[in-house]
Short mmCIF file of C-alpha atoms in Angstrom, two decimals:
data_model
loop_
_atom_site.label_atom_id
_atom_site.label_comp_id
_atom_site.label_asym_id
_atom_site.label_seq_id
_atom_site.Cartn_x
_atom_site.Cartn_y
_atom_site.Cartn_z
CA MET A 1 8.66 -22.95 17.97
CA ILE A 2 5.63 -23.92 15.99
CA THR A 3 4.04 -20.88 14.41
CA LYS A 4 0.84 -20.20 12.54
CA GLN A 5 -0.92 -23.03 14.36
CA LYS A 6 -4.47 -21.85 13.89
CA GLU A 7 -3.87 -19.34 11.11
CA SER A 8 -2.40 -21.75 8.57
CA LYS A 9 -4.74 -22.70 5.78
CA LYS A 10 -5.67 -26.34 5.76
CA ILE A 11 -6.46 -27.96 2.47
CA GLY A 12 -8.63 -30.96 3.18
CA GLY A 13 -7.00 -31.40 6.61
CA VAL A 14 -3.54 -31.45 5.04
CA LEU A 15 -0.88 -28.73 5.09
CA SER A 16 1.10 -28.08 1.91
CA VAL A 17 4.90 -28.09 2.09
CA GLN A 18 4.97 -24.28 2.34
CA GLU A 19 2.32 -24.30 5.08
CA SER A 20 4.12 -27.11 6.89
CA ALA A 21 7.35 -25.10 6.83
CA GLN A 22 5.49 -22.08 8.20
CA TYR A 23 3.82 -24.27 10.82
CA LEU A 24 7.25 -25.39 12.06
CA GLY A 25 8.65 -21.86 11.74
CA VAL A 26 11.41 -22.81 9.28
CA SER A 27 12.33 -22.00 5.70
CA ARG A 28 11.27 -24.31 2.92
CA SER A 29 14.84 -25.58 2.42
CA SER A 30 15.17 -26.28 6.16
CA PHE A 31 11.85 -28.09 6.04
CA TRP A 32 13.12 -30.37 3.26
CA ARG A 33 16.26 -31.17 5.28
CA LYS A 34 14.12 -32.02 8.31
CA ALA A 35 11.76 -34.09 6.14
CA LYS A 36 14.68 -36.38 5.24
CA SER A 37 15.50 -37.12 8.90
CA ASP A 38 14.52 -40.34 10.66
CA GLY A 39 11.15 -40.19 12.35
CA PHE A 40 9.83 -37.24 10.36
CA PRO A 41 6.11 -37.62 9.56
CA SER A 42 5.17 -39.18 6.26
CA LYS A 43 3.17 -37.37 3.63
CA VAL A 44 -0.51 -38.20 3.53
CA VAL A 45 -3.17 -37.99 0.85
CA ILE A 46 -6.60 -36.72 1.87
CA ASN A 47 -9.23 -35.64 -0.65
CA ASN A 48 -6.60 -35.91 -3.41
CA LYS A 49 -4.38 -33.39 -1.57
CA ILE A 50 -0.83 -34.38 -0.65
CA GLY A 51 0.86 -32.91 2.40
CA TYR A 52 1.37 -33.25 6.13
CA LEU A 53 -1.05 -33.47 9.03
CA PRO A 54 -0.57 -30.67 11.59
CA GLU A 55 -0.87 -33.10 14.51
CA ASP A 56 1.92 -35.27 13.04
CA LEU A 57 4.16 -32.21 12.65
CA GLU A 58 3.35 -31.12 16.19
CA GLU A 59 4.18 -34.54 17.62
CA TRP A 60 7.47 -34.68 15.70
CA TYR A 61 8.36 -31.16 16.82
CA SER A 62 7.61 -32.00 20.47
CA GLN A 63 9.89 -35.04 20.25
CA GLN A 64 12.68 -32.90 18.80
CA VAL A 65 12.31 -30.33 21.59
CA ALA A 66 12.31 -33.10 24.20
CA LYS A 67 15.54 -34.55 22.77
CA ARG A 68 17.18 -31.11 22.63
CA GLU A 69 16.05 -30.19 26.16
CA GLY A 70 17.14 -33.58 27.44
CA LYS A 71 20.64 -33.08 26.05
CA ARG A 72 20.80 -29.49 27.32
CA SER A 73 19.68 -30.36 30.84
CA GLY A 74 21.62 -33.60 31.13
CA VAL A 75 18.47 -35.71 31.50
CA PRO A 76 18.83 -38.42 28.85
CA THR A 77 15.20 -39.56 28.58
CA TYR A 78 11.73 -39.07 30.03
CA GLU A 79 12.04 -42.46 31.70
CA TYR A 80 15.15 -41.48 33.65
CA LEU A 81 13.27 -39.36 36.18
CA GLY A 82 9.69 -40.08 35.26
CA LYS A 83 7.57 -37.76 33.17
CA ALA A 84 6.58 -35.33 35.91
CA GLN A 85 10.13 -35.28 37.28
CA PHE A 86 11.39 -34.42 33.79
CA ILE A 87 9.33 -31.23 34.09
CA LEU A 88 11.56 -30.11 36.95
CA LYS A 89 14.45 -30.12 34.49
CA CYS A 90 12.60 -28.98 31.33
CA HIS A 91 10.15 -26.37 32.54
CA ASP A 92 9.93 -24.53 29.18
CA LEU A 93 9.11 -27.72 27.30
CA ALA A 94 6.33 -28.55 29.75
CA ARG A 95 4.91 -25.01 29.48
CA ASP A 96 4.92 -25.35 25.68
CA CYS A 97 2.96 -28.61 26.00
CA VAL A 98 0.43 -26.85 28.24
CA ARG A 99 0.07 -24.06 25.66
CA MET A 100 -0.46 -26.55 22.84
CA ASN A 101 -3.05 -28.43 24.90
CA ALA A 102 -4.93 -25.19 25.60
CA ILE A 103 -4.92 -24.36 21.89
CA ARG A 104 -6.21 -27.86 21.04
CA LYS A 105 -9.01 -27.56 23.59
CA GLY A 106 -9.81 -23.96 22.65
CA THR A 107 -9.27 -22.76 26.22
CA SER A 108 -7.37 -19.76 27.56
CA ILE A 109 -3.62 -20.11 27.10
CA LEU A 110 -2.98 -17.55 29.85
CA GLU A 111 -5.18 -19.42 32.32
CA ALA A 112 -3.52 -22.74 31.44
CA GLU A 113 -0.07 -21.17 31.92
CA ARG A 114 -1.14 -19.66 35.25
CA LEU A 115 -2.39 -23.03 36.49
CA PHE A 116 0.79 -24.72 35.28
CA GLU A 117 3.09 -22.22 37.01
CA TRP A 118 1.13 -22.55 40.25
CA ALA A 119 1.28 -26.37 40.11
CA PHE A 120 4.95 -26.29 39.07
CA ASP A 121 5.88 -24.07 42.03
CA ARG A 122 3.97 -26.39 44.39
CA LEU A 123 5.65 -29.45 42.83
CA LYS A 124 9.11 -27.93 43.14
CA ASP A 125 8.61 -26.72 46.72
CA SER A 126 7.02 -29.93 47.97
CA TYR A 127 9.56 -32.10 46.11
CA ALA A 128 12.39 -30.50 48.08
CA LYS A 129 10.54 -31.20 51.35
CA VAL A 130 9.48 -34.78 50.53
CA PHE A 131 12.82 -35.82 48.98
CA PRO A 132 15.39 -33.70 50.86
CA GLN A 133 18.38 -35.77 49.65
CA GLY A 134 17.02 -36.48 46.17
CA LEU A 135 15.35 -39.51 44.64
CA ASP A 136 18.16 -41.93 45.52
CA SER A 137 17.79 -41.31 49.25
CA GLU A 138 15.89 -43.64 51.58
CA ASN A 139 14.72 -40.62 53.63
CA PHE A 140 11.35 -40.05 51.97
CA ASP A 141 8.63 -38.30 53.93
CA TYR A 142 5.41 -40.05 52.82
CA GLU A 143 3.18 -38.26 55.26
CA GLY A 144 2.07 -34.77 56.09
CA LYS A 145 1.24 -31.66 54.12
CA PRO A 146 4.36 -31.67 51.88
CA TRP A 147 3.52 -35.21 50.67
CA LYS A 148 -0.12 -34.24 50.04
CA ASP A 149 0.99 -31.07 48.22
CA PHE A 150 3.47 -33.08 46.15
CA ILE A 151 0.86 -35.62 45.03
CA GLU A 152 -1.76 -32.93 44.30
CA ALA A 153 0.72 -30.80 42.36
CA LYS A 154 1.87 -33.82 40.39
CA GLU A 155 -1.76 -34.70 39.57
CA GLU A 156 -2.35 -31.15 38.34
CA ILE A 157 0.84 -31.24 36.24
CA ILE A 158 -0.24 -34.55 34.69
CA LYS A 159 -3.68 -33.12 33.85
CA LEU A 160 -2.17 -30.01 32.24
CA VAL A 161 0.75 -31.55 30.34
CA TRP A 162 -0.76 -34.97 29.55
CA PRO A 163 -4.54 -34.40 29.43
CA GLU A 164 -5.04 -37.75 27.71
CA VAL A 165 -4.07 -39.54 30.95
CA ASP A 166 -7.04 -40.41 33.16
CA ILE A 167 -5.77 -39.92 36.70
CA THR A 168 -9.02 -40.85 38.46
CA GLY A 169 -7.97 -44.49 38.89
CA LEU A 170 -4.34 -43.81 39.80
CA THR A 171 -3.09 -44.56 43.29
CA GLU A 172 -0.52 -42.35 45.06
CA GLU A 173 2.10 -44.93 44.10
CA ASP A 174 1.05 -44.66 40.42
CA ILE A 175 1.24 -40.87 40.61
CA LEU A 176 4.65 -41.05 42.27
CA ARG A 177 5.96 -43.31 39.48
CA PHE A 178 4.48 -41.13 36.71
#
């Protein structure tokens, strides 16, 4: 889990190696091992300071958690079930994303978590009613309150987990595919 998110000292927008290790919640030697892995963020130079950008570390960390959760839950990729469906399998990962988004926006983490849990429960309950035999079934119920609850819950999940997505122009079909 990423630690010291707001408390770490930034030097010109860049975290030193020690601060980067603290940010990721690992020892310095573990940080160096991770830094050698494929896809790890590159060092940057800003104001003559060399280090790592917190947002790059956060993105890398989120990808690592997604891979780990995907393996643990048996869901190979986000694309397999769609992003919002992935949340049904990786609830903790989604909640962590909501927390990070609240921190970025400077809003209440507790309120964001409360909204997420409410939307997640609605998504889970309505999913079982709309898709009683699972996604592969032809017996979808595209009408009624469960369908409306499913679409609304999915919209709320998208807003909380992926705030960069503008859902105002999305159709129900777009939301279903998301």
